Short mmCIF file of C-alpha atoms and ligand atoms in Angstrom, two decimals:
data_model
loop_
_atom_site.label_atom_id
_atom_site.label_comp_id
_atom_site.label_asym_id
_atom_site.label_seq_id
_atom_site.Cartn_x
_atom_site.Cartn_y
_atom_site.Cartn_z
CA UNK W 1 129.49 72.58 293.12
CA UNK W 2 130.91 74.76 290.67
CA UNK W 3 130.25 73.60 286.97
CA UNK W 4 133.25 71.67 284.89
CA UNK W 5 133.93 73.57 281.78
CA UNK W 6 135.84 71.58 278.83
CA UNK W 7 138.29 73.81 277.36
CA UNK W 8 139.51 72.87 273.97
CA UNK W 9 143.66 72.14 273.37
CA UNK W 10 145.59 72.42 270.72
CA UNK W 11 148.78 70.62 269.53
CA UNK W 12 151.92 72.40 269.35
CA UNK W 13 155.11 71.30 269.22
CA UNK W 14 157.36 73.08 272.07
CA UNK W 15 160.15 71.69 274.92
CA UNK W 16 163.25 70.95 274.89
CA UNK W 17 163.08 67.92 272.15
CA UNK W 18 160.46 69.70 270.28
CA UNK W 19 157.56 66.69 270.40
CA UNK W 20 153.75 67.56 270.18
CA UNK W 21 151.70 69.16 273.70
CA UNK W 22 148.19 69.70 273.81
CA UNK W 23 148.09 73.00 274.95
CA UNK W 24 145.41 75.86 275.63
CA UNK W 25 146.39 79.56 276.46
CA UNK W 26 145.78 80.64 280.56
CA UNK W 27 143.71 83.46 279.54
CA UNK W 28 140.59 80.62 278.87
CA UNK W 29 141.74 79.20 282.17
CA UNK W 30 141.34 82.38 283.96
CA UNK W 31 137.90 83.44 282.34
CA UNK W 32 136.47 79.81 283.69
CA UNK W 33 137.70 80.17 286.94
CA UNK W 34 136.28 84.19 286.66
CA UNK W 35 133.26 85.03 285.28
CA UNK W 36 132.56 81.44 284.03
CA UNK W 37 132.17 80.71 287.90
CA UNK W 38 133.71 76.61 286.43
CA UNK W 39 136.23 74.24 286.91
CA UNK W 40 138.41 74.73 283.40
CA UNK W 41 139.43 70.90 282.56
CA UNK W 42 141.62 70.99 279.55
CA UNK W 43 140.44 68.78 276.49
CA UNK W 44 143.50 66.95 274.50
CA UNK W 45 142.80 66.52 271.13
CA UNK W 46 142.21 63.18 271.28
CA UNK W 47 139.84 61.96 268.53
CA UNK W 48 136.30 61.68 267.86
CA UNK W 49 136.28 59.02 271.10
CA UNK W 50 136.70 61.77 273.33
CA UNK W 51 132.93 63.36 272.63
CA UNK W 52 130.78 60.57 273.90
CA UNK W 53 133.13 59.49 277.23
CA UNK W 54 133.69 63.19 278.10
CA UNK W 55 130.48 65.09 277.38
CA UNK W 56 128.61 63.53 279.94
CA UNK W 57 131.01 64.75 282.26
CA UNK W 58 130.93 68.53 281.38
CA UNK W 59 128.29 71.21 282.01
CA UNK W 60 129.71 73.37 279.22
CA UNK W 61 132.44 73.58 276.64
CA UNK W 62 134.43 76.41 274.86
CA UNK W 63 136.45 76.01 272.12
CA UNK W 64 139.10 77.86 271.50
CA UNK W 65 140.65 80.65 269.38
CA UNK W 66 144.16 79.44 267.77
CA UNK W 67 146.70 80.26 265.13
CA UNK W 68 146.03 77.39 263.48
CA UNK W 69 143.01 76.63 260.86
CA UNK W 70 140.58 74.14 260.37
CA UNK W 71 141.20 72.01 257.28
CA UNK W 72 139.74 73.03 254.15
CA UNK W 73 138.65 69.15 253.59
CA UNK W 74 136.16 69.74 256.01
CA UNK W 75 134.13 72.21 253.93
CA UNK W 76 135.42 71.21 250.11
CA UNK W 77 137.49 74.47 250.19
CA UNK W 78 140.71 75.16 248.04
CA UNK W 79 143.95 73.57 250.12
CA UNK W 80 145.53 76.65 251.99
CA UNK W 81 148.44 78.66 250.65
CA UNK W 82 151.84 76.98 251.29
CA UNK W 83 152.79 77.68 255.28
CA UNK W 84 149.25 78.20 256.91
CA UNK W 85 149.13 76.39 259.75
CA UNK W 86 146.46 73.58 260.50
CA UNK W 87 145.50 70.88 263.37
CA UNK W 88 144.10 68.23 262.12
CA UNK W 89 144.25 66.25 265.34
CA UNK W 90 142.01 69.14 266.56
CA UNK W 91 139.72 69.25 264.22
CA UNK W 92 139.42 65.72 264.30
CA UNK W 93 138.34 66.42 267.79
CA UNK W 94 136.32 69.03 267.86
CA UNK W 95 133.90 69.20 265.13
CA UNK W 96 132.59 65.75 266.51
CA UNK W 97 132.47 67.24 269.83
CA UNK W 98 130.88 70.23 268.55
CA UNK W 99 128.07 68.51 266.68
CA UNK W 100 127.60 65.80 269.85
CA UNK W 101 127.24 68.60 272.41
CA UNK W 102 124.59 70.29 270.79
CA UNK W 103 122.85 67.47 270.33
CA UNK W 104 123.01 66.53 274.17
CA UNK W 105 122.46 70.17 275.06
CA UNK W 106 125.75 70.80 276.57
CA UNK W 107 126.31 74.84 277.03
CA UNK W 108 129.28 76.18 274.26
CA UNK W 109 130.63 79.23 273.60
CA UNK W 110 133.12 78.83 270.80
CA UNK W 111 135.81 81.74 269.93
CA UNK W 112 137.45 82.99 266.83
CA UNK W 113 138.53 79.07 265.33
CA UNK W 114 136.07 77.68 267.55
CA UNK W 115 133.73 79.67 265.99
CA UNK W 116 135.03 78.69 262.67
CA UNK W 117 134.90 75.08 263.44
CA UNK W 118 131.45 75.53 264.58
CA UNK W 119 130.47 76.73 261.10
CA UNK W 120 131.86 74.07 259.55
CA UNK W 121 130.84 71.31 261.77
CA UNK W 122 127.44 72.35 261.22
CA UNK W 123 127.83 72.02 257.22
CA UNK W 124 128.83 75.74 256.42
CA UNK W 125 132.17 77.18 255.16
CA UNK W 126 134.92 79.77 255.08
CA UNK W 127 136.70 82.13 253.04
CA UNK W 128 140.61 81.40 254.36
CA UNK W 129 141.78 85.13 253.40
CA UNK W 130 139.36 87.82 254.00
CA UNK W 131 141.39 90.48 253.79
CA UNK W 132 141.90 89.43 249.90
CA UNK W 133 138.52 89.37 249.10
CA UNK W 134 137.08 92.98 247.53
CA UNK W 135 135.28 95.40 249.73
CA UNK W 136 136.46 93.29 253.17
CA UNK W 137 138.83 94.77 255.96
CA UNK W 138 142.00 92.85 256.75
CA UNK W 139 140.87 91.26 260.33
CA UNK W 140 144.14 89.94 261.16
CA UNK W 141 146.43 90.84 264.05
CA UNK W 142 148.05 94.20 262.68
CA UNK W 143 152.06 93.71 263.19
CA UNK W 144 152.83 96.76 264.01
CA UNK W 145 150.77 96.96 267.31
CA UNK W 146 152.29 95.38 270.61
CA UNK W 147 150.36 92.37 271.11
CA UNK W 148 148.81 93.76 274.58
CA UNK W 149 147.18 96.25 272.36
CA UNK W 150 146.21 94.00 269.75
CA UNK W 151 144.16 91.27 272.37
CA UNK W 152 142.63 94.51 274.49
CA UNK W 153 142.43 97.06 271.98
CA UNK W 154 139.04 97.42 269.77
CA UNK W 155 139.89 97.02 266.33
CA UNK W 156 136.63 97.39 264.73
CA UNK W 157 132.81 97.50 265.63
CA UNK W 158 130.26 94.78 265.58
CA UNK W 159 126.83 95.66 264.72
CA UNK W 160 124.34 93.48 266.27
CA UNK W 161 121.01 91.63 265.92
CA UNK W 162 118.58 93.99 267.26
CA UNK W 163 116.58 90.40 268.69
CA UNK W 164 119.57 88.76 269.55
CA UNK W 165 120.39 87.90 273.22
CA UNK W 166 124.16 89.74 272.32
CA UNK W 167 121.98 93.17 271.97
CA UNK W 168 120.62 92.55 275.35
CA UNK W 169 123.72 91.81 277.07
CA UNK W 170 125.02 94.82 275.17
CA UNK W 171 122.44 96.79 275.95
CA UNK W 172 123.29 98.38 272.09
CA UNK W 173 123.60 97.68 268.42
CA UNK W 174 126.81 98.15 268.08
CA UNK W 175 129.59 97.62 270.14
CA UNK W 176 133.67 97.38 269.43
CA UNK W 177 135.84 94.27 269.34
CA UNK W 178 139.58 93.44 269.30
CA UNK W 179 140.14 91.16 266.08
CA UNK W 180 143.10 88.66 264.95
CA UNK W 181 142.05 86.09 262.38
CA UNK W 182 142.11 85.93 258.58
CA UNK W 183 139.65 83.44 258.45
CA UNK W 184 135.95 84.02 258.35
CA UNK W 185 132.13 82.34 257.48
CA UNK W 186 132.04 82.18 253.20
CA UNK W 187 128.49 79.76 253.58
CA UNK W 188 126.44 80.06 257.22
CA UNK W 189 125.47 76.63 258.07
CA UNK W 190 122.03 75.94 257.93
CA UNK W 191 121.34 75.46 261.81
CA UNK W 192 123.69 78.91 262.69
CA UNK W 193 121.95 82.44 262.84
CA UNK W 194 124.23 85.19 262.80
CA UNK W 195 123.90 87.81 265.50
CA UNK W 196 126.61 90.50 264.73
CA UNK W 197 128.44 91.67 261.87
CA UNK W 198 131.85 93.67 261.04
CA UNK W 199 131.28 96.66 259.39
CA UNK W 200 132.58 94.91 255.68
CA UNK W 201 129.73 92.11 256.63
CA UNK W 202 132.04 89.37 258.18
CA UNK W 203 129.99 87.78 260.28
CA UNK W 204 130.85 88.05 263.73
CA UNK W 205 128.82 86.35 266.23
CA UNK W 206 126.37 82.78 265.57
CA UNK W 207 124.24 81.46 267.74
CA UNK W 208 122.93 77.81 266.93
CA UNK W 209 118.83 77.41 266.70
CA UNK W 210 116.76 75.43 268.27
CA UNK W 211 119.72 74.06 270.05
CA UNK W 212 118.37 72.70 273.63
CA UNK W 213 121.31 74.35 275.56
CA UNK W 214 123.30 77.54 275.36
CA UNK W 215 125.05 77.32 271.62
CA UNK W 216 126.84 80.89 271.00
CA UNK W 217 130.23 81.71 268.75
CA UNK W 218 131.72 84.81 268.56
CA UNK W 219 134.77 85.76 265.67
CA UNK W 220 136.91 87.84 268.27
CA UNK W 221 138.46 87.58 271.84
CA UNK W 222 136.63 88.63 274.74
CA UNK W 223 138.47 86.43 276.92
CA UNK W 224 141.56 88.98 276.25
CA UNK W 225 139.44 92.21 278.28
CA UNK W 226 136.97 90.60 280.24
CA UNK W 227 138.48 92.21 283.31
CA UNK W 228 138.17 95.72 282.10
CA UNK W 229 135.16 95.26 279.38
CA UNK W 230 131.69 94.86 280.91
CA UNK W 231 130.27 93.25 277.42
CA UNK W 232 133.30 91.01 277.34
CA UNK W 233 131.98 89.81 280.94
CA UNK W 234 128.49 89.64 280.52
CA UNK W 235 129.11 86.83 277.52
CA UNK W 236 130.77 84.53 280.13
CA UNK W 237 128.29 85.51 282.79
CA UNK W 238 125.61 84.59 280.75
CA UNK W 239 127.67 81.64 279.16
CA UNK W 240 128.30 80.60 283.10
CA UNK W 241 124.86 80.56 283.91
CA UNK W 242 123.75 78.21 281.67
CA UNK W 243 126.35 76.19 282.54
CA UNK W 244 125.18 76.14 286.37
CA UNK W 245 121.76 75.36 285.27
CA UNK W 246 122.97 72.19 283.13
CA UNK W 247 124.85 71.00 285.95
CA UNK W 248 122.34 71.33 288.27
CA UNK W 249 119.73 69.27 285.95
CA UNK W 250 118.45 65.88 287.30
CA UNK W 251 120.75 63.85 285.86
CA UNK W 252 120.11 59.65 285.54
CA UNK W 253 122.02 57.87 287.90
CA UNK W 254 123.93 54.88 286.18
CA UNK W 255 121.71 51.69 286.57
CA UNK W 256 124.61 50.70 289.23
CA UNK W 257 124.14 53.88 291.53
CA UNK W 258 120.41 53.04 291.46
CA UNK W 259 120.64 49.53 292.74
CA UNK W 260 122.98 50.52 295.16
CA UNK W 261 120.37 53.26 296.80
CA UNK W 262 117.56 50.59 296.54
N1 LIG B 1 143.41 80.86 262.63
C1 LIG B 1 142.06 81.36 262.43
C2 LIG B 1 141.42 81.69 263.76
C3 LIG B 1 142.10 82.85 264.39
C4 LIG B 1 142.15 82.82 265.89
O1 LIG B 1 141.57 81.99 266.56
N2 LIG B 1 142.92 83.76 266.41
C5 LIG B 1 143.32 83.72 267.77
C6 LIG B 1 144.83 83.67 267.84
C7 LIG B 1 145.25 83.53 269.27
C8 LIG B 1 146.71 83.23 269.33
O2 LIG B 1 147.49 84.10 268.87
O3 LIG B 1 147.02 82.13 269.78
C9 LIG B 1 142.06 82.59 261.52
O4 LIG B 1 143.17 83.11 261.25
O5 LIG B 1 140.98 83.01 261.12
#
């Protein structure tokens, strides 16, 4: 049985009257049903309720990258300049579900905001506009590139940890990355260790420790080149793998199932 992979939603307001969808791009679809070797099963953002009645259902979670950004209440950060956009019904999801899969050892890989949210959820914070701080590159989508360039093309490189398990999928210390966010880790929560950094120190790549299951985030996309970039695939390989191993762990049967096989 191939392992069911939540995949985080977002809501945006689209159709014909406008109302609010919870809605995840195909390309995180098509890496689960790749690579991932999963089921994708897309994850509404429904409230804290949703971690404890759907986590023991998974065997591994990603959250997602997104436009939007994860509300500065979260981390006591400034309110964001007039127009960014934020999901608080997704946050309100996810950082809960973020804290409770860890705990319960459920595999995650979380990308660009889920990265972000992972950070936070674990007590750390962001800066909301690198590109304004001194010394740091602007790591948002450039608007004068096509955007099939800007999700496949590299943008900058990512040095990594020379222990980290990124280095051995990479097999190298530095490797290059498409980038489209403005947003990036100001305080590293305690729990996260990073594993890769931009060249202007952004970090770029967290991996929880001591978690009890496969715990990684990574600041750009490689669910954009997966299909032509072997590092890209090796993260959901790897990602995939742990995923088949936690759904292949003796699980309890509820009390019922046991009494019935008695
Ligand atoms: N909004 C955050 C996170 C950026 C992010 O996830 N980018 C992916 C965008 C994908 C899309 O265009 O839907 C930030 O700006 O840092």
């Amino acid at each position: 049985m191939r392992p069911i992979i939540g995949i985080s939603c977002c809501v945006k307001a689209f159709g014909i009257f406008n109302t609010p969808n919870h809605a995840a791009s195909d390309s995180y679809v098509r890496v689960v049903l790749g690579p991932v070797g999963g089921v994708p099963v897309l994850l509404p953002a429904a409230g804290e309720s949703l971690a404890p009645q759907i986590l023991p259902r998974l065997d591994g979670l990603i959250l997602t990258g997104s436009r939007s950004n994860v509300w500065p209440g979260h981390y006591d950060g400034p309110d964001h300049a007039e127009g960014t956009p934020e999901d608080q019904q997704r946050d309100a999801t996810t950082l809960p579900l973020i804290r409770a899969a860890i705990a319960e050892g459920v595999p995650l890989l979380a990308i660009c905001r889920g990265m972000q949210e992972l950070n936070v959820a674990l007590g750390g914070s962001l800066d909301q506009r690198i590109q304004d701080l001194p010394g740091r590159m602007d790591h948002s989508t450039p608007s004068d590139q096509p955007i099939p360039l800007v999700r496949t093309g590299k943008a900058h490189a990512v040095r990594l940890a020379p222990e980290g398990l990124l280095h051995e999928l990479a097999g190298a210390t530095e490797m290059p990355v498409n980038s489209l966010h403005n947003q990036g880790v100001q305080r590293l929560a305690p729990r996260l260790e990073a594993m890769g950094w931009a060249p202007d120190g952004t970090v770029e790549a967290v991996r929880v420790r001591q978690a009890p299951g496969f715990a990684w985030g990574v600041q750009w996309h490689p669910e954009y080149d997966w299909e032509k970039d072997a590092f890209s695939r090796r993260i959901f390989e790897a990602f995939g793998e742990a995923c088949a191993a936690h759904a292949a762990r003796p699980q309890l049967r509820p009390a019922a199932l046991r009494e019935a096989a008695e």
